[in-house]
XYZ file of C-alpha atoms in Angstrom:
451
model
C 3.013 14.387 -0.721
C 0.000 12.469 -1.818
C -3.704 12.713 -0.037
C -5.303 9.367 -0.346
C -9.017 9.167 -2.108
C -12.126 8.492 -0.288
C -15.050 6.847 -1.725
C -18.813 6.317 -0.464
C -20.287 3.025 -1.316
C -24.286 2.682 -0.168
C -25.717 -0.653 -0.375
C -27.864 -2.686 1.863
C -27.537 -6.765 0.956
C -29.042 -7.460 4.107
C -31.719 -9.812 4.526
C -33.630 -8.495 7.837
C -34.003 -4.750 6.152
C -35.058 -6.056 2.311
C -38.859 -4.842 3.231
C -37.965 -1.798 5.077
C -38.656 1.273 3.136
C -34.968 2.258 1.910
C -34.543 6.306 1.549
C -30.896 7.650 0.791
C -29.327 10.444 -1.228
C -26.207 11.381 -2.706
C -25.785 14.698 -1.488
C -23.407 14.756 1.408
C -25.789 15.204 3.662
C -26.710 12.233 6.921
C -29.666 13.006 8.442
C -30.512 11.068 12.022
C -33.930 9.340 11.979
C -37.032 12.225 13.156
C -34.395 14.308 14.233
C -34.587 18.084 13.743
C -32.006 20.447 11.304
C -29.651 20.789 14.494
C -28.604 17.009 13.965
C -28.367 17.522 10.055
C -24.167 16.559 9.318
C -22.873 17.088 6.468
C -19.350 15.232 5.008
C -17.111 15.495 1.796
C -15.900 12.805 -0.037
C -14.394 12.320 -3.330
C -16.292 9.698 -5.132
C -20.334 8.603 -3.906
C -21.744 5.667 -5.404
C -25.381 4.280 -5.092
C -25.516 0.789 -5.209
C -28.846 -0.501 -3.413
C -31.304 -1.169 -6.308
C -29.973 -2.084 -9.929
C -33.286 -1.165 -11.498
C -32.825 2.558 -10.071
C -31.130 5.437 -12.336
C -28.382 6.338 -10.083
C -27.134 2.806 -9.825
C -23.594 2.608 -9.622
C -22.207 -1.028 -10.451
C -18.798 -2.079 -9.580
C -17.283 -1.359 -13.211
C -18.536 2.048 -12.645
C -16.510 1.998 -8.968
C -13.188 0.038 -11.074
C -13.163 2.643 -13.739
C -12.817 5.469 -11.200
C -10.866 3.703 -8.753
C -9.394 0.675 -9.761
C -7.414 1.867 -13.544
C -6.055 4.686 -11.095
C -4.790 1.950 -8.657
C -3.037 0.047 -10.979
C -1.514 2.795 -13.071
C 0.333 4.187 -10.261
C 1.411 0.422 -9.322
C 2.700 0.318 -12.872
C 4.449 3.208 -12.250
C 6.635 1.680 -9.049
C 4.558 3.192 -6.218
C 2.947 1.263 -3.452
C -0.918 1.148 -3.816
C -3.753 0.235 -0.625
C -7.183 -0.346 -1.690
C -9.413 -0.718 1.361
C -12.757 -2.219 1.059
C -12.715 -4.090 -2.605
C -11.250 -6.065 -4.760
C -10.121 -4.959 -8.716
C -7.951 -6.410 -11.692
C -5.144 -8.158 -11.016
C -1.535 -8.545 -13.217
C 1.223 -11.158 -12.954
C 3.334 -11.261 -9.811
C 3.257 -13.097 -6.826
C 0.575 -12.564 -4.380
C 0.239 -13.877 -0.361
C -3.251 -13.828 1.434
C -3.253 -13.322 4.950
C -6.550 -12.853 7.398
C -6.208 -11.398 10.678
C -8.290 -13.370 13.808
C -8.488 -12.248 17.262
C -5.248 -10.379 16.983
C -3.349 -13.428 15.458
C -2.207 -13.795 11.908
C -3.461 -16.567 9.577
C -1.550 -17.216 5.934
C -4.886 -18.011 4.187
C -2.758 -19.933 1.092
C -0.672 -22.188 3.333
C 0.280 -25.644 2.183
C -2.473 -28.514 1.904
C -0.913 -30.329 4.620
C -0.428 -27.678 6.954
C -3.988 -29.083 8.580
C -3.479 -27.631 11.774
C -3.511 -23.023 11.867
C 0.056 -21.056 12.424
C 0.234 -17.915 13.852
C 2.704 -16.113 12.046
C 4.825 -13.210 13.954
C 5.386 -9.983 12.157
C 8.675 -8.323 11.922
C 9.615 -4.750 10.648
C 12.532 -4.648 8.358
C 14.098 -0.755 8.815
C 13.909 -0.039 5.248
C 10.793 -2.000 3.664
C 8.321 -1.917 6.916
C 6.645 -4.301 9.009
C 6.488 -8.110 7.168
C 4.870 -11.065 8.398
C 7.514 -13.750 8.732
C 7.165 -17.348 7.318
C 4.326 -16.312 4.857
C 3.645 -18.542 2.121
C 4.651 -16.186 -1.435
C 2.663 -17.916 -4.607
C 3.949 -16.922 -8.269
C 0.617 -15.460 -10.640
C 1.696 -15.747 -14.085
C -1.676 -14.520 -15.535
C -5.417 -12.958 -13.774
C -7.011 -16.559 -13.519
C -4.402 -18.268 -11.220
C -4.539 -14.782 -9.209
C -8.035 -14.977 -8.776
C -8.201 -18.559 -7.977
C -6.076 -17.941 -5.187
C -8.126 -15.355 -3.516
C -11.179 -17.211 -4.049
C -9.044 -19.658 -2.290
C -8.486 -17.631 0.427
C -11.591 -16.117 0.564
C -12.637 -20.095 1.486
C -10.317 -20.515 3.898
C -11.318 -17.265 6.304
C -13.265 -17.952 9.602
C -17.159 -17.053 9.083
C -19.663 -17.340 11.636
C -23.244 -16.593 11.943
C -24.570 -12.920 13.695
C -27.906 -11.223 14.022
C -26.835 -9.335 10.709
C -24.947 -11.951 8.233
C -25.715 -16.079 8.106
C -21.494 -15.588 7.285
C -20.397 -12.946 8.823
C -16.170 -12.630 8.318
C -14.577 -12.726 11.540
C -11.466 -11.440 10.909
C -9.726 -8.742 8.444
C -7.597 -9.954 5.596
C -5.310 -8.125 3.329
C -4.641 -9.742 -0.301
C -1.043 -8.621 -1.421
C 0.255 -8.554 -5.028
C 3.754 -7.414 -5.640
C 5.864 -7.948 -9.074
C 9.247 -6.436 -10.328
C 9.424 -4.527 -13.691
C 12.953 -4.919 -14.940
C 14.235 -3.781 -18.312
C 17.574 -2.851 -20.018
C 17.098 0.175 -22.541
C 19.866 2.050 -24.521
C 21.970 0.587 -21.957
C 20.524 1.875 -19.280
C 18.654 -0.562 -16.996
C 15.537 0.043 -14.958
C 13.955 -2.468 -11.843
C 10.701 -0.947 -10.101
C 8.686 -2.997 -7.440
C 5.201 -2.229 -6.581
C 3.200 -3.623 -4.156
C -0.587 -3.439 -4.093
C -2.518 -4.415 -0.821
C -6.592 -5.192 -1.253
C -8.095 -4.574 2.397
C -11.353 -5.841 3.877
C -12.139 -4.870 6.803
C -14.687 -6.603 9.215
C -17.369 -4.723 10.350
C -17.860 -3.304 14.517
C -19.450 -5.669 16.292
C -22.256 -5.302 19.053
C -22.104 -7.260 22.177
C -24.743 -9.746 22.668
C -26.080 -11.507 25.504
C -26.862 -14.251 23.288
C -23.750 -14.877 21.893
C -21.173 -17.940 22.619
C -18.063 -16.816 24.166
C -15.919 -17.293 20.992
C -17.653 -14.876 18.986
C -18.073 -12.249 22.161
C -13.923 -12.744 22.099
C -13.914 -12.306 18.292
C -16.298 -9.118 18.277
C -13.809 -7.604 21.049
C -10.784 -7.900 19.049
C -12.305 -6.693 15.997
C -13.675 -3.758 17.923
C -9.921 -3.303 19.549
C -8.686 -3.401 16.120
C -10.792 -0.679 14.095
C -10.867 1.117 17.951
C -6.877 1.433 16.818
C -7.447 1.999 13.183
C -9.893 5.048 14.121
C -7.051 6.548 16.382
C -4.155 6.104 14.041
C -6.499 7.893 11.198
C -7.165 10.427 13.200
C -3.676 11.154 14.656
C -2.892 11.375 11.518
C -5.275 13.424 10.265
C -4.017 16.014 12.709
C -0.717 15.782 12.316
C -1.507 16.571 8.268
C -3.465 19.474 9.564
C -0.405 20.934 11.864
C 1.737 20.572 9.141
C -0.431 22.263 6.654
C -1.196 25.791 9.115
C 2.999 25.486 10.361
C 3.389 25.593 6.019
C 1.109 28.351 5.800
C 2.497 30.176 8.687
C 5.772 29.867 7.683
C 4.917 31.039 4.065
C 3.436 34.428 5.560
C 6.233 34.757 7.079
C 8.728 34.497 4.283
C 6.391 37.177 2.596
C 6.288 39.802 5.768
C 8.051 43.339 5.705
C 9.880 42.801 8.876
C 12.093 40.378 10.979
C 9.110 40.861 14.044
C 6.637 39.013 12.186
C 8.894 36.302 10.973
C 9.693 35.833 14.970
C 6.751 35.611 16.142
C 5.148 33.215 13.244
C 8.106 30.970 14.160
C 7.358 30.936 17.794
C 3.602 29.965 16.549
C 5.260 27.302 14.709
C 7.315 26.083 16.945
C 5.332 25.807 20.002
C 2.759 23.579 20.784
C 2.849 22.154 17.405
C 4.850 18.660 17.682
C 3.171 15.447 16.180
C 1.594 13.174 17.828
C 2.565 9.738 18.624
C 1.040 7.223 16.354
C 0.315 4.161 17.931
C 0.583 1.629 14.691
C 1.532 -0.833 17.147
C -1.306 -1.307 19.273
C -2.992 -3.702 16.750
C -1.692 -5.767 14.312
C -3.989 -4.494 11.601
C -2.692 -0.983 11.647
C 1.385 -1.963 12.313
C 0.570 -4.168 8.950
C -0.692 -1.178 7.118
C 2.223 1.088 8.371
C 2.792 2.092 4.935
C -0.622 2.634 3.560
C -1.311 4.783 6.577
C 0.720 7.820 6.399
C 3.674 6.180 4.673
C 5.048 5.033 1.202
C 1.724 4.192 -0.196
C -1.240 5.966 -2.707
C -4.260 4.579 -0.546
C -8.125 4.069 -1.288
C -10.737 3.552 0.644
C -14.441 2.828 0.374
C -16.376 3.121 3.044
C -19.395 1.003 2.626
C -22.614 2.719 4.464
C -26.812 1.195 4.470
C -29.014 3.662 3.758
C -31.736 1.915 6.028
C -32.304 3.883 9.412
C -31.461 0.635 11.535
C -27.885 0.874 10.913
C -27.830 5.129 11.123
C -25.347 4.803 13.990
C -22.696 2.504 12.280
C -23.286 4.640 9.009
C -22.432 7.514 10.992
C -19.151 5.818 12.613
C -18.346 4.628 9.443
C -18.745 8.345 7.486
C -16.457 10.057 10.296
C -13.602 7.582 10.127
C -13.701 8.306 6.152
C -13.765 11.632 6.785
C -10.683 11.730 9.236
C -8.906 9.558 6.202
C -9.440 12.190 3.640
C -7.411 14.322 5.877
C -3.872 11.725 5.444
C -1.323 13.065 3.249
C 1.260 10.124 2.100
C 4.406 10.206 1.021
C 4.486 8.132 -1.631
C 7.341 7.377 -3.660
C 9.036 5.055 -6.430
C 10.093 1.742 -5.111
C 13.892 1.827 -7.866
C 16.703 -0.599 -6.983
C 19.296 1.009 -5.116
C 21.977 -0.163 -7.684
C 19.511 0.725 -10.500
C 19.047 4.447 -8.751
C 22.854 5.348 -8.730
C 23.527 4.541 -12.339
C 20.716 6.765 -13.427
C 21.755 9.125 -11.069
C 25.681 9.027 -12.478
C 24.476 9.136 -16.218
C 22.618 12.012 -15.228
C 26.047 13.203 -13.409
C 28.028 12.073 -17.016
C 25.677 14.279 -18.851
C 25.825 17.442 -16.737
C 29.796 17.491 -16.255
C 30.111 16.951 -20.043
C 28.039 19.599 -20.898
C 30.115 21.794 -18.684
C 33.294 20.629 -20.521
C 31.620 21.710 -23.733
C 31.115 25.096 -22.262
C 34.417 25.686 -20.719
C 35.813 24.278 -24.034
C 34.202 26.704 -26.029
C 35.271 29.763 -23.418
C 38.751 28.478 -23.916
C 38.234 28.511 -27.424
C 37.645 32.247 -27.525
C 40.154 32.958 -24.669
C 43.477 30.310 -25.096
C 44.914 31.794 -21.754
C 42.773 29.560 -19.441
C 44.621 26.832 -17.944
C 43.820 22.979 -19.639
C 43.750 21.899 -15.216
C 39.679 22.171 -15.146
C 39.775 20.446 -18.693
C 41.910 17.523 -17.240
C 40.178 17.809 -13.628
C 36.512 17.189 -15.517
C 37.814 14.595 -17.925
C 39.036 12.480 -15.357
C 35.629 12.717 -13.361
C 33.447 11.860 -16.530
C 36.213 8.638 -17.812
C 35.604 7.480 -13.659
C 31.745 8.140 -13.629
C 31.499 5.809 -16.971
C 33.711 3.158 -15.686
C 31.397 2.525 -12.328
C 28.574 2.942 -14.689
C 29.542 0.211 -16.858
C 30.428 -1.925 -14.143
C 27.072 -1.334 -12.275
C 25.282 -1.900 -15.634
C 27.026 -5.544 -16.104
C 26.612 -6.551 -12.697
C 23.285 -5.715 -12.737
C 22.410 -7.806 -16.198
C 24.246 -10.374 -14.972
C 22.492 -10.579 -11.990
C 19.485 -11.324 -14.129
C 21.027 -13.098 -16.238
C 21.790 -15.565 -13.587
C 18.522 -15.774 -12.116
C 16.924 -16.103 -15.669
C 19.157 -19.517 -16.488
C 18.932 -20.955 -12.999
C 14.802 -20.655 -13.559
C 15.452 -22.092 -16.797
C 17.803 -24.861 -15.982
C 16.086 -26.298 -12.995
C 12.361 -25.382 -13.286
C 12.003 -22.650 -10.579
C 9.160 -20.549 -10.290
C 10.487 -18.218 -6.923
C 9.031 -14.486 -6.045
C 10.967 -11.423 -6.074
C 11.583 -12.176 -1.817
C 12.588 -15.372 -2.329
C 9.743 -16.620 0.300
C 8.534 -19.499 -2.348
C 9.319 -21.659 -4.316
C 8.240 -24.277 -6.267
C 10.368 -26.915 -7.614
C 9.731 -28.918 -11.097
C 13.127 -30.910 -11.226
C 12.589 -34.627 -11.711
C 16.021 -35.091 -10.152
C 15.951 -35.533 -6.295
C 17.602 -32.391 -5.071
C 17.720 -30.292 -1.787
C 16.940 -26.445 -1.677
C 18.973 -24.184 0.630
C 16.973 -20.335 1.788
C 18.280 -17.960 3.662
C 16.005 -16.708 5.694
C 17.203 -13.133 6.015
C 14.741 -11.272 3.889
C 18.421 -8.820 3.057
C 19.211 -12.064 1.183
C 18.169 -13.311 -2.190
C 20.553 -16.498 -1.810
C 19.461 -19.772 -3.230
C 21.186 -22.915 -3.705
C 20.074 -26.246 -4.951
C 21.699 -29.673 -4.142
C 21.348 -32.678 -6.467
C 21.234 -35.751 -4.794
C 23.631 -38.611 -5.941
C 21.543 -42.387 -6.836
């Protein structure tokens, strides 16, 4: 179980409110314009950060925000977990990276091809082991940070901006920048493959409906408002459903400590009744069946919540401080992403070790006492010769699996992601590339054309 980390960002880059008189503090505390100490909230966050005025000794710059957040982010990344960072973007390592935005419901590969003039809407799928997917989106290979961040910035480009009574720009849409890379090595024989996926978030801000406005962006504000509508629900769902589980634990636990079997019956009733989870609609947008796993799932998740400390904007500050607050409340169940076939070799060596360790020890018993019987001897030998034998056949399979891959990159100029979603070709023969589009299937198979 992992609870995610909540951050408070307050900055105002804002043109209409740069000669309003700016008052903010870091102290928990949200206070509602002239209002008296009855309307005084209060909230708890992890990390608050003060970003308005550079000159001002509290400043927090975004180094500041990368040093607490970000090295966290990509350590546990490193370490084969999943990682969502809501709100900001942070260093970025090799891999292979896809850049999607989400507009009025509809999903939008940011990085599609040159010639692709003309906007897709993608359809996403949910694979029953690695989670909802968008299919047919574009996968680019990163070999080093500057092609990564040239692609976002490319991305960043390509998103649909309009103007609103707020931003000359505003972003119409949310978009979710996705880096994922393998980690394979072979040590003492023993090989090791961990994938981690890291998804940077940015979420458009609520929108207000005005008179004023063409339809398109009216239609735009909706959806975005549908979409964080769903967002707050899902947080909160699961907020409470973290907060069941947590008193049913504690319950349970006084239980196991009482005298008698009359309070252990009744603090299971407690349990039991009335305290079933709640549905949790991911499905009812596309932003939240996207972030599936970042929400509650197999993910360590961020996020910032990015608040003005100028009174205009108290009532989206105070939206945007509650749904933070609900977050802090998610516990995830993170966990490391290890190749199945990588997994159960560990997990036989580690089977190897223990059953020859117990032949030591009945060795040694029989040592001191020749009348046991050599059948346990003979039963665990056999067990330990078998467990090696699949272990050295999973071990060669698996290197030459790589092994394969490596010379067909080699031999024919391939640059191809860990999903086999893209590919880019540098053969100067003409040639034909076969996919399968399964994502169960890494299958790839190039034809070279006869002349």
């Amino acid at each position: 179980m992992d609870g995610g980390r909540i951050a408070v960002q307050v900055e105002d880059k804002v043109v209409r409110v740069k000669n309003m008189k700016l008052e903010g503090r870091l102290d928990g505390r949200l206070e509602s314009p002239g209002s008296s100490r009855e309307r005084l909230m209060e909230f708890g966050f992890d990390y608050c950060y003060w970003s308005v005025d550079p000159q001002g000794p509290n400043y927090a710059s975004q180094e500041e925000v990368f040093q607490d957040l970000g090295v966290s982010v990509l350590a546990g990344a490193s370490e084969g977990y999943n990682v969502c960072l809501f709100a900001t973007p942070l260093d970025l390592r090799p891999g292979s990276v896809n850049f999607i935005e989400i507009y009025n419901e509809r999903v939008r590969d940011l990085l599609r091809p040159a010639d692709q003039k003309k906007p897709v809407s993608l359809r996403v799928r949910e694979h029953p082991e690695k989670g909802p997917y968008v299919q047919g989106l574009s996968q680019h290979v990163v070999s080093d940070y500057k092609q990564a961040v040239d692609l976002l910035e490319e991305g960043i480009a390509n998103r649909i901006t309009a103007a609103t009574h707020i931003h000359d720009a505003s972003s119409r849409s949310h978009a979710i920048f996705t880096i994922q890379y393998t980690q394979a090595i072979l040590e003492n024989n023993l090989p090791s493959e961990i994938v981690s996926k890291i998804n940077l978030v940015d979420l458009a801000g609520s929108e207000r409906a005005d008179p004023h406005y063409c339809r398109d962006r009216i239609t735009e504000g909706a959806n975005i408002n549908k979409s964080l509508v769903t967002l707050g629900i899902v947080i909160s769902t699961l907020a409470q459903n973290s907060q069941m589980f947590s008193s049913s634990q504690s319950i349970n636990s006084v239980a196991s400590e009482g005298e008698g079997s009359t309070v252990g019956s009744q603090s299971s009733s407690l349990s039991g009744s009335g305290r079933r989870h709640c549905f949790i609609p991911y499905r009812d947008s596309v932003l939240t069946w996207l972030l599936k796993d970042s929400l509650g799932g197999n993910s360590k998740t961020i996020m910032i919540a990015t608040i003005s400390p100028s009174c205009s904007s108290y009532n989206e500050t105070l939206s945007t401080l509650r749904y933070a607050a609900h977050a802090r409340n998610i516990v995830n169940k993170p966990r490391v992403n290890e190749d199945a076939n990588v997994k159960l070799i560990r997990e036989l060596r580690e089977e190897i070790d223990r059953l020859k360790s117990m032949l030591l020890s009945f060795e040694m018993r029989r040592n001191l006492s020749p009348s046991l019987s050599d059948e346990r001897d003979g039963s665990f030998s056999d067990i330990v010769l078998q467990n090696e034998l699949k272990v050295e056949q999973l071990t060669r399979d698996w290197s030459d699996s790589w092994g394969d891959k490596r010379a067909l990159l080699e031999q024919y100029g391939v640059d191809i992601n860990q999903d086999r979603a893209g590919v880019l070709i540098h053969s100067l023969l003409p040639h034909l590339v076969a996919l399968d589009r399964d994502v169960l299937s890494t299958g790839i198979t190039i034809y070279h054309l006869p002349y």
